[in-house]
Amino acid sequence: MHNAKIIGTGHYVPENIVTNDDMAKIIETSDEWISTRTGIKERRISTGENTSDMAAKAALKAIEDAKISVEDIDFIFLATYSPDAFIPNTACIVQSLIGAVNATCFDLSAACTGFIYGLDMATQYIKTGRAKCVLVIGAETQSKLLNWDDRGTCVLFGDGAGAAIMTTGEEAGVLACYSGSDGTKSWTLTVEGVPVRNPFVEGNPGSMYDLQNSTIKMDGKEIFKFAVGIMIKSVDELLKISGLNIEDIKYVVPHQANYRIIESTAKRLGLDIGKFFINIDRYGNTSAASVAIALDELAKSGNLEKGDKVLMVGFGGGLTYGGVIVEW
Ligand code: ACO
């Protein structure tokens, strides 16, 4: 078995900053409501860039950071629930944009846990020798899936992309992976797809379906209840798998869905909130990109030293959840 480690990270967010006050010009809301309920102050919203555009820009930064050649990449796993198209997959579009000619490319759909699932998959591919160099990306253009008249959801989400390069390494890198799903709660966060529509369905009702109606619908309270418990369970499982204690972890990089979820998790784990890397105030919830962007910002902050242990943990639509511990 080989070791798998992260050797480079990068992220990209659109230039367009939309503050809570800007949101209050579109819908009935206020900076006070959004800040106190979520911790979000502003988010980045695409003015035209699609998921592949942002993903490619994040990927190129990660490639530069890792000091590898783009031809070294043998797999691209791209986590998103807001792909450019049904076909081609967004990973293939990114492959073409960055020139990763030797890669096998596919998307994976696990909403906000997507990047963590991607790191887990890349780890297993590398450990078994199936892959030598994997580009894992989390990228979302959620703004195209938002109902901009629904103040309960449109204030929460943002656009962006984050990426990591994983390779084999002499030293330890990934120390533990954990994941799970609970499909019985799938109704709590949905974006509808195309219903079955063909001449063999009685009345062919789906033929009237307009994909423009596919917007994010969410039961925020139900997800909130699920989130804290599952983050704690994921942390416990990761510590068990790795044989580490919580004191061994230098930083926790949580999915950035709501400041209050992160705060409650920290409290219940008995951890100082200062151990949690938080950037939700600047980006909102960027779903699959969230942990990836946060990891890159932490890596570039200068606060991470070789040997530090970082625990990434998240949850998302599906519902999905999981985490990864890496030694930097
Ligand atoms: N501005 C002003 N008022 C608002 C807004 C808004 N943007 N949105 C809702 N309200 C109002 C509601 O209409 C309601 O008013 P009413 O009492 O007169 O009916 C009131 O505020 C309370 O609304 P709730 O929905 O009960 O607010 P809550 O305290 O539950 O907070 C929130 C909502 C922030 C969404 C919270 O439930 C949450 O964060 N849940 C977790 C969501 C999450 O993690 N989602 C993503 C996970 S999956 C993924 O990441 C893709």
GROMACS .gro file of C-alpha atoms and ligand atoms in nm:
model
  379
    1MET     CA    1   0.000   0.000   0.000
    2HIS     CA    2   0.119   0.351  -0.084
    3ASN     CA    3   0.080   0.669   0.120
    4ALA     CA    4  -0.150   0.937  -0.018
    5LYS     CA    5  -0.084   1.302   0.051
    6ILE     CA    6  -0.195   1.650  -0.052
    7ILE     CA    7   0.095   1.836  -0.215
    8GLY     CA    8  -0.080   2.147  -0.343
    9THR     CA    9  -0.401   2.347  -0.310
   10GLY     CA   10  -0.571   2.636  -0.488
   11HIS     CA   11  -0.898   2.821  -0.504
   12TYR     CA   12  -1.086   3.068  -0.716
   13VAL     CA   13  -1.393   3.278  -0.645
   14PRO     CA   14  -1.571   3.522  -0.878
   15GLU     CA   15  -1.474   3.888  -0.838
   16ASN     CA   16  -1.833   4.001  -0.788
   17ILE     CA   17  -1.890   4.058  -0.413
   18VAL     CA   18  -2.255   4.067  -0.304
   19THR     CA   19  -2.298   4.199   0.049
   20ASN     CA   20  -2.596   4.143   0.277
   21ASP     CA   21  -2.697   4.504   0.207
   22ASP     CA   22  -2.693   4.424  -0.165
   23MET     CA   23  -2.920   4.125  -0.096
   24ALA     CA   24  -3.158   4.355   0.095
   25LYS     CA   25  -3.207   4.549  -0.230
   26ILE     CA   26  -3.333   4.231  -0.403
   27ILE     CA   27  -3.544   4.066  -0.131
   28GLU     CA   28  -3.690   4.152   0.209
   29THR     CA   29  -3.398   4.082   0.440
   30SER     CA   30  -3.133   4.264   0.640
   31ASP     CA   31  -2.765   4.243   0.723
   32GLU     CA   32  -2.870   4.198   1.086
   33TRP     CA   33  -3.087   3.889   1.014
   34ILE     CA   34  -2.835   3.720   0.788
   35SER     CA   35  -2.530   3.796   1.008
   36THR     CA   36  -2.684   3.685   1.336
   37ARG     CA   37  -2.851   3.368   1.198
   38THR     CA   38  -2.566   3.250   0.974
   39GLY     CA   39  -2.244   3.450   1.019
   40ILE     CA   40  -2.249   3.540   0.648
   41LYS     CA   41  -2.157   3.900   0.557
   42GLU     CA   42  -2.101   3.862   0.184
   43ARG     CA   43  -2.074   3.601  -0.091
   44ARG     CA   44  -1.927   3.581  -0.442
   45ILE     CA   45  -2.176   3.551  -0.726
   46SER     CA   46  -2.080   3.465  -1.082
   47THR     CA   47  -2.149   3.723  -1.351
   48GLY     CA   48  -2.108   3.461  -1.623
   49GLU     CA   49  -1.838   3.212  -1.529
   50ASN     CA   50  -1.970   2.859  -1.510
   51THR     CA   51  -1.857   2.576  -1.281
   52SER     CA   52  -1.586   2.454  -1.521
   53ASP     CA   53  -1.436   2.804  -1.557
   54MET     CA   54  -1.393   2.846  -1.182
   55ALA     CA   55  -1.281   2.486  -1.138
   56ALA     CA   56  -1.011   2.523  -1.403
   57LYS     CA   57  -0.877   2.842  -1.241
   58ALA     CA   58  -0.862   2.676  -0.898
   59ALA     CA   59  -0.699   2.368  -1.054
   60LEU     CA   60  -0.423   2.569  -1.223
   61LYS     CA   61  -0.338   2.734  -0.891
   62ALA     CA   62  -0.321   2.395  -0.718
   63ILE     CA   63  -0.099   2.258  -0.997
   64GLU     CA   64   0.137   2.555  -0.961
   65ASP     CA   65   0.139   2.515  -0.583
   66ALA     CA   66   0.219   2.143  -0.614
   67LYS     CA   67   0.495   2.216  -0.867
   68ILE     CA   68   0.382   1.935  -1.095
   69SER     CA   69   0.329   1.927  -1.466
   70VAL     CA   70  -0.033   1.915  -1.582
   71GLU     CA   71   0.055   1.599  -1.780
   72ASP     CA   72   0.131   1.420  -1.450
   73ILE     CA   73  -0.238   1.415  -1.354
   74ASP     CA   74  -0.394   1.074  -1.415
   75PHE     CA   75  -0.739   1.137  -1.267
   76ILE     CA   76  -0.965   1.437  -1.218
   77PHE     CA   77  -1.249   1.396  -0.967
   78LEU     CA   78  -1.477   1.697  -0.973
   79ALA     CA   79  -1.739   1.731  -0.701
   80THR     CA   80  -2.038   1.946  -0.790
   81TYR     CA   81  -2.415   1.950  -0.797
   82SER     CA   82  -2.418   2.247  -1.034
   83PRO     CA   83  -2.238   2.106  -1.340
   84ASP     CA   84  -2.216   2.293  -1.670
   85ALA     CA   85  -2.423   2.020  -1.839
   86PHE     CA   86  -2.549   1.662  -1.801
   87ILE     CA   87  -2.298   1.566  -2.072
   88PRO     CA   88  -2.007   1.626  -2.094
   89ASN     CA   89  -1.913   1.593  -1.732
   90THR     CA   90  -1.754   1.907  -1.592
   91ALA     CA   91  -1.428   1.727  -1.510
   92CYS     CA   92  -1.382   1.658  -1.885
   93ILE     CA   93  -1.438   2.026  -1.963
   94VAL     CA   94  -1.177   2.117  -1.701
   95GLN     CA   95  -0.940   1.860  -1.852
   96SER     CA   96  -0.969   2.036  -2.185
   97LEU     CA   97  -0.932   2.386  -2.033
   98ILE     CA   98  -0.611   2.300  -1.844
   99GLY     CA   99  -0.464   2.047  -2.089
  100ALA     CA  100  -0.456   1.747  -1.852
  101VAL     CA  101  -0.433   1.509  -2.148
  102ASN     CA  102  -0.344   1.199  -1.946
  103ALA     CA  103  -0.635   1.216  -1.701
  104THR     CA  104  -0.948   1.006  -1.666
  105CYS     CA  105  -1.219   1.249  -1.565
  106PHE     CA  106  -1.555   1.227  -1.394
  107ASP     CA  107  -1.787   1.421  -1.167
  108LEU     CA  108  -1.916   1.308  -0.834
  109SER     CA  109  -2.233   1.432  -0.673
  110ALA     CA  110  -2.249   1.452  -0.295
  111ALA     CA  111  -2.348   1.820  -0.251
  112CYS     CA  112  -2.146   1.988   0.023
  113THR     CA  113  -1.958   1.669   0.119
  114GLY     CA  114  -1.839   1.625  -0.240
  115PHE     CA  115  -1.481   1.747  -0.193
  116ILE     CA  116  -1.438   1.523   0.112
  117TYR     CA  117  -1.574   1.222  -0.081
  118GLY     CA  118  -1.330   1.317  -0.358
  119LEU     CA  119  -1.031   1.323  -0.121
  120ASP     CA  120  -1.140   0.985   0.015
  121MET     CA  121  -1.168   0.835  -0.335
  122ALA     CA  122  -0.834   0.981  -0.443
  123THR     CA  123  -0.673   0.835  -0.130
  124GLN     CA  124  -0.804   0.487  -0.210
  125TYR     CA  125  -0.697   0.510  -0.578
  126ILE     CA  126  -0.347   0.620  -0.473
  127LYS     CA  127  -0.312   0.367  -0.191
  128THR     CA  128  -0.390   0.077  -0.422
  129GLY     CA  129  -0.157   0.204  -0.695
  130ARG     CA  130  -0.442   0.272  -0.941
  131ALA     CA  131  -0.347   0.642  -0.950
  132LYS     CA  132  -0.026   0.836  -0.900
  133CYS     CA  133  -0.151   1.193  -0.918
  134VAL     CA  134  -0.512   1.300  -0.869
  135LEU     CA  135  -0.665   1.644  -0.908
  136VAL     CA  136  -0.962   1.673  -0.671
  137ILE     CA  137  -1.189   1.971  -0.725
  138GLY     CA  138  -1.499   2.104  -0.549
  139ALA     CA  139  -1.676   2.366  -0.761
  140GLU     CA  140  -2.020   2.521  -0.766
  141THR     CA  141  -2.220   2.785  -0.949
  142GLN     CA  142  -2.511   2.768  -0.708
  143SER     CA  143  -2.637   3.110  -0.812
  144LYS     CA  144  -2.791   2.950  -1.123
  145LEU     CA  145  -2.990   2.709  -0.905
  146LEU     CA  146  -3.116   2.959  -0.650
  147ASN     CA  147  -3.469   3.092  -0.631
  148TRP     CA  148  -3.379   3.461  -0.597
  149ASP     CA  149  -3.728   3.532  -0.458
  150ASP     CA  150  -3.683   3.289  -0.167
  151ARG     CA  151  -3.510   3.479   0.112
  152GLY     CA  152  -3.486   3.159   0.319
  153THR     CA  153  -3.228   3.013   0.078
  154CYS     CA  154  -3.084   3.272  -0.161
  155VAL     CA  155  -2.895   3.457   0.114
  156LEU     CA  156  -2.707   3.144   0.221
  157PHE     CA  157  -2.516   3.028  -0.084
  158GLY     CA  158  -2.226   3.148  -0.298
  159ASP     CA  159  -2.017   3.047  -0.600
  160GLY     CA  160  -1.655   2.932  -0.609
  161ALA     CA  161  -1.408   2.650  -0.652
  162GLY     CA  162  -1.125   2.485  -0.462
  163ALA     CA  163  -0.877   2.217  -0.566
  164ALA     CA  164  -0.612   1.986  -0.427
  165ILE     CA  165  -0.340   1.774  -0.587
  166MET     CA  166  -0.284   1.436  -0.427
  167THR     CA  167   0.007   1.202  -0.496
  168THR     CA  168   0.194   0.913  -0.343
  169GLY     CA  169   0.444   1.010  -0.076
  170GLU     CA  170   0.723   0.869   0.135
  171GLU     CA  171   0.571   1.016   0.451
  172ALA     CA  172   0.224   0.985   0.595
  173GLY     CA  173  -0.034   1.219   0.447
  174VAL     CA  174  -0.393   1.108   0.477
  175LEU     CA  175  -0.433   0.947   0.820
  176ALA     CA  176  -0.804   0.868   0.815
  177CYS     CA  177  -1.110   0.884   0.590
  178TYR     CA  178  -1.467   0.843   0.701
  179SER     CA  179  -1.796   0.884   0.514
  180GLY     CA  180  -2.164   0.801   0.527
  181SER     CA  181  -2.503   0.889   0.380
  182ASP     CA  182  -2.863   0.900   0.499
  183GLY     CA  183  -3.097   0.886   0.201
  184THR     CA  184  -3.405   0.883   0.424
  185LYS     CA  185  -3.344   1.256   0.475
  186SER     CA  186  -3.300   1.328   0.104
  187TRP     CA  187  -3.612   1.548   0.104
  188THR     CA  188  -3.448   1.809   0.330
  189LEU     CA  189  -3.240   1.958   0.048
  190THR     CA  190  -3.338   1.917  -0.315
  191VAL     CA  191  -3.289   2.049  -0.665
  192GLU     CA  192  -3.526   1.862  -0.895
  193GLY     CA  193  -3.402   1.695  -1.211
  194VAL     CA  194  -3.598   1.616  -1.526
  195PRO     CA  195  -3.898   1.386  -1.467
  196VAL     CA  196  -3.947   1.088  -1.697
  197ARG     CA  197  -4.081   1.230  -2.023
  198ASN     CA  198  -4.130   1.022  -2.332
  199PRO     CA  199  -4.419   0.913  -2.554
  200PHE     CA  200  -4.463   0.594  -2.348
  201VAL     CA  201  -4.552   0.775  -2.025
  202GLU     CA  202  -4.928   0.822  -2.004
  203GLY     CA  203  -5.011   1.180  -2.100
  204ASN     CA  204  -4.636   1.249  -2.112
  205PRO     CA  205  -4.673   1.514  -1.836
  206GLY     CA  206  -4.298   1.563  -1.806
  207SER     CA  207  -4.288   1.709  -2.158
  208MET     CA  208  -4.414   2.035  -2.006
  209TYR     CA  209  -4.130   2.041  -1.756
  210ASP     CA  210  -3.914   2.352  -1.756
  211LEU     CA  211  -3.567   2.301  -1.613
  212GLN     CA  212  -3.573   2.666  -1.507
  213ASN     CA  213  -3.796   2.550  -1.219
  214SER     CA  214  -3.512   2.344  -1.071
  215THR     CA  215  -3.408   2.553  -0.776
  216ILE     CA  216  -3.274   2.475  -0.428
  217LYS     CA  217  -3.542   2.386  -0.176
  218MET     CA  218  -3.438   2.330   0.182
  219ASP     CA  219  -3.571   2.252   0.528
  220GLY     CA  220  -3.309   2.453   0.715
  221LYS     CA  221  -3.421   2.355   1.065
  222GLU     CA  222  -3.409   1.981   0.989
  223ILE     CA  223  -3.061   2.012   0.837
  224PHE     CA  224  -2.941   2.219   1.130
  225LYS     CA  225  -3.050   1.942   1.370
  226PHE     CA  226  -2.874   1.677   1.158
  227ALA     CA  227  -2.559   1.881   1.101
  228VAL     CA  228  -2.419   1.922   1.451
  229GLY     CA  229  -2.475   1.557   1.551
  230ILE     CA  230  -2.324   1.420   1.232
  231MET     CA  231  -2.020   1.650   1.247
  232ILE     CA  232  -1.948   1.523   1.598
  233LYS     CA  233  -1.999   1.160   1.496
  234SER     CA  234  -1.766   1.210   1.198
  235VAL     CA  235  -1.495   1.364   1.417
  236ASP     CA  236  -1.525   1.077   1.668
  237GLU     CA  237  -1.500   0.817   1.391
  238LEU     CA  238  -1.198   0.987   1.234
  239LEU     CA  239  -1.016   0.998   1.568
  240LYS     CA  240  -1.093   0.630   1.626
  241ILE     CA  241  -0.966   0.531   1.280
  242SER     CA  242  -0.648   0.736   1.312
  243GLY     CA  243  -0.580   0.652   1.677
  244LEU     CA  244  -0.538   1.024   1.748
  245ASN     CA  245  -0.684   1.236   2.028
  246ILE     CA  246  -0.870   1.560   1.962
  247GLU     CA  247  -0.575   1.744   2.123
  248ASP     CA  248  -0.352   1.615   1.840
  249ILE     CA  249  -0.556   1.810   1.583
  250LYS     CA  250  -0.412   2.153   1.504
  251TYR     CA  251  -0.701   2.279   1.290
  252VAL     CA  252  -1.051   2.169   1.203
  253VAL     CA  253  -1.170   2.275   0.857
  254PRO     CA  254  -1.548   2.236   0.868
  255HIS     CA  255  -1.802   2.273   0.591
  256GLN     CA  256  -1.905   2.638   0.599
  257ALA     CA  257  -2.286   2.621   0.607
  258ASN     CA  258  -2.367   2.830   0.912
  259TYR     CA  259  -2.148   2.986   1.181
  260ARG     CA  260  -2.389   2.864   1.449
  261ILE     CA  261  -2.351   2.502   1.333
  262ILE     CA  262  -1.971   2.534   1.360
  263GLU     CA  263  -1.998   2.705   1.699
  264SER     CA  264  -2.231   2.437   1.840
  265THR     CA  265  -2.001   2.163   1.707
  266ALA     CA  266  -1.698   2.325   1.871
  267LYS     CA  267  -1.884   2.362   2.199
  268ARG     CA  268  -2.002   2.001   2.207
  269LEU     CA  269  -1.655   1.874   2.122
  270GLY     CA  270  -1.514   2.094   2.400
  271LEU     CA  271  -1.287   2.266   2.149
  272ASP     CA  272  -1.181   2.629   2.127
  273ILE     CA  273  -1.357   2.788   1.827
  274GLY     CA  274  -1.014   2.929   1.735
  275LYS     CA  275  -0.916   2.578   1.620
  276PHE     CA  276  -1.182   2.598   1.348
  277PHE     CA  277  -1.092   2.767   1.021
  278ILE     CA  278  -1.388   2.987   0.931
  279ASN     CA  279  -1.443   3.197   0.619
  280ILE     CA  280  -1.822   3.178   0.589
  281ASP     CA  281  -1.842   3.554   0.652
  282ARG     CA  282  -1.676   3.616   0.311
  283TYR     CA  283  -1.815   3.340   0.091
  284GLY     CA  284  -2.136   3.200   0.242
  285ASN     CA  285  -2.200   2.832   0.177
  286THR     CA  286  -2.015   2.732  -0.141
  287SER     CA  287  -2.120   2.366  -0.105
  288ALA     CA  288  -1.864   2.127  -0.260
  289ALA     CA  289  -1.614   2.413  -0.284
  290SER     CA  290  -1.646   2.512   0.082
  291VAL     CA  291  -1.392   2.281   0.249
  292ALA     CA  292  -1.160   2.307  -0.053
  293ILE     CA  293  -1.149   2.688  -0.041
  294ALA     CA  294  -1.107   2.688   0.337
  295LEU     CA  295  -0.824   2.433   0.320
  296ASP     CA  296  -0.638   2.643   0.062
  297GLU     CA  297  -0.683   2.962   0.264
  298LEU     CA  298  -0.556   2.785   0.576
  299ALA     CA  299  -0.258   2.642   0.383
  300LYS     CA  300  -0.169   2.987   0.247
  301SER     CA  301  -0.219   3.164   0.581
  302GLY     CA  302   0.127   3.064   0.697
  303ASN     CA  303  -0.017   2.905   1.013
  304LEU     CA  304   0.026   2.544   0.900
  305GLU     CA  305   0.355   2.374   0.971
  306LYS     CA  306   0.488   2.042   0.849
  307GLY     CA  307   0.352   1.765   1.070
  308ASP     CA  308   0.039   1.958   1.175
  309LYS     CA  309  -0.276   1.748   1.170
  310VAL     CA  310  -0.579   1.895   0.997
  311LEU     CA  311  -0.927   1.748   1.027
  312MET     CA  312  -1.175   1.830   0.749
  313VAL     CA  313  -1.539   1.750   0.817
  314GLY     CA  314  -1.864   1.816   0.637
  315PHE     CA  315  -2.223   1.730   0.557
  316GLY     CA  316  -2.457   1.810   0.273
  317GLY     CA  317  -2.759   1.728   0.063
  318GLY     CA  318  -2.827   1.360   0.020
  319LEU     CA  319  -2.783   1.368   0.308
  320THR     CA  320  -2.411   1.298   0.295
  321TYR     CA  321  -2.137   1.339   0.551
  322GLY     CA  322  -1.777   1.253   0.624
  323GLY     CA  323  -1.428   1.372   0.694
  324VAL     CA  324  -1.058   1.329   0.638
  325ILE     CA  325  -0.755   1.378   0.865
  326VAL     CA  326  -0.432   1.477   0.696
  327GLU     CA  327  -0.084   1.530   0.830
  328TRP     CA  328   0.059   1.838   0.660
  329ACO     N1  329  -3.422   3.757   0.603
  329ACO     C1  330  -3.514   3.790   0.693
  329ACO     N2  331  -3.600   3.701   0.744
  329ACO     C2  332  -3.590   3.574   0.702
  329ACO     C3  333  -3.497   3.533   0.607
  329ACO     C4  334  -3.410   3.631   0.556
  329ACO     N3  335  -3.314   3.603   0.465
  329ACO     N4  336  -3.511   3.401   0.585
  329ACO     C5  337  -3.611   3.359   0.664
  329ACO     N5  338  -3.661   3.464   0.735
  329ACO     C6  339  -3.768   3.464   0.832
  329ACO     C7  340  -3.866   3.352   0.810
  329ACO     O1  341  -3.963   3.391   0.715
  329ACO     C8  342  -3.924   3.334   0.948
  329ACO     O2  343  -4.020   3.436   0.969
  329ACO     P1  344  -4.157   3.402   1.049
  329ACO     O3  345  -4.110   3.358   1.185
  329ACO     O4  346  -4.227   3.533   1.047
  329ACO     O5  347  -4.220   3.293   0.971
  329ACO     C9  348  -3.807   3.364   1.040
  329ACO     O6  349  -3.712   3.439   0.962
  329ACO    C10  350  -3.739   3.240   1.095
  329ACO     O7  351  -3.710   3.154   0.984
  329ACO     P2  352  -3.645   3.015   1.007
  329ACO     O8  353  -3.631   2.945   0.876
  329ACO     O9  354  -3.717   2.945   1.118
  329ACO    O10  355  -3.500   3.057   1.059
  329ACO     P3  356  -3.393   2.968   1.132
  329ACO    O11  357  -3.363   3.027   1.263
  329ACO    O12  358  -3.423   2.822   1.124
  329ACO    O13  359  -3.264   2.993   1.039
  329ACO    C11  360  -3.135   2.898   0.863
  329ACO    C12  361  -3.269   2.957   0.904
  329ACO    C13  362  -3.029   3.004   0.875
  329ACO    C14  363  -3.145   2.854   0.718
  329ACO    C15  364  -3.099   2.778   0.954
  329ACO    O14  365  -3.210   2.692   0.967
  329ACO    C16  366  -2.984   2.699   0.903
  329ACO    O15  367  -2.873   2.749   0.887
  329ACO     N6  368  -3.001   2.569   0.876
  329ACO    C17  369  -2.897   2.485   0.818
  329ACO    C18  370  -2.898   2.504   0.672
  329ACO    C19  371  -2.784   2.437   0.604
  329ACO    O16  372  -2.687   2.398   0.665
  329ACO     N7  373  -2.798   2.426   0.474
  329ACO    C20  374  -2.702   2.374   0.387
  329ACO    C21  375  -2.670   2.232   0.414
  329ACO     S1  376  -2.648   2.133   0.277
  329ACO    C22  377  -2.552   2.214   0.181
  329ACO    O17  378  -2.464   2.276   0.234
  329ACO    C23  379  -2.576   2.221   0.032
   0.00000   0.00000   0.00000
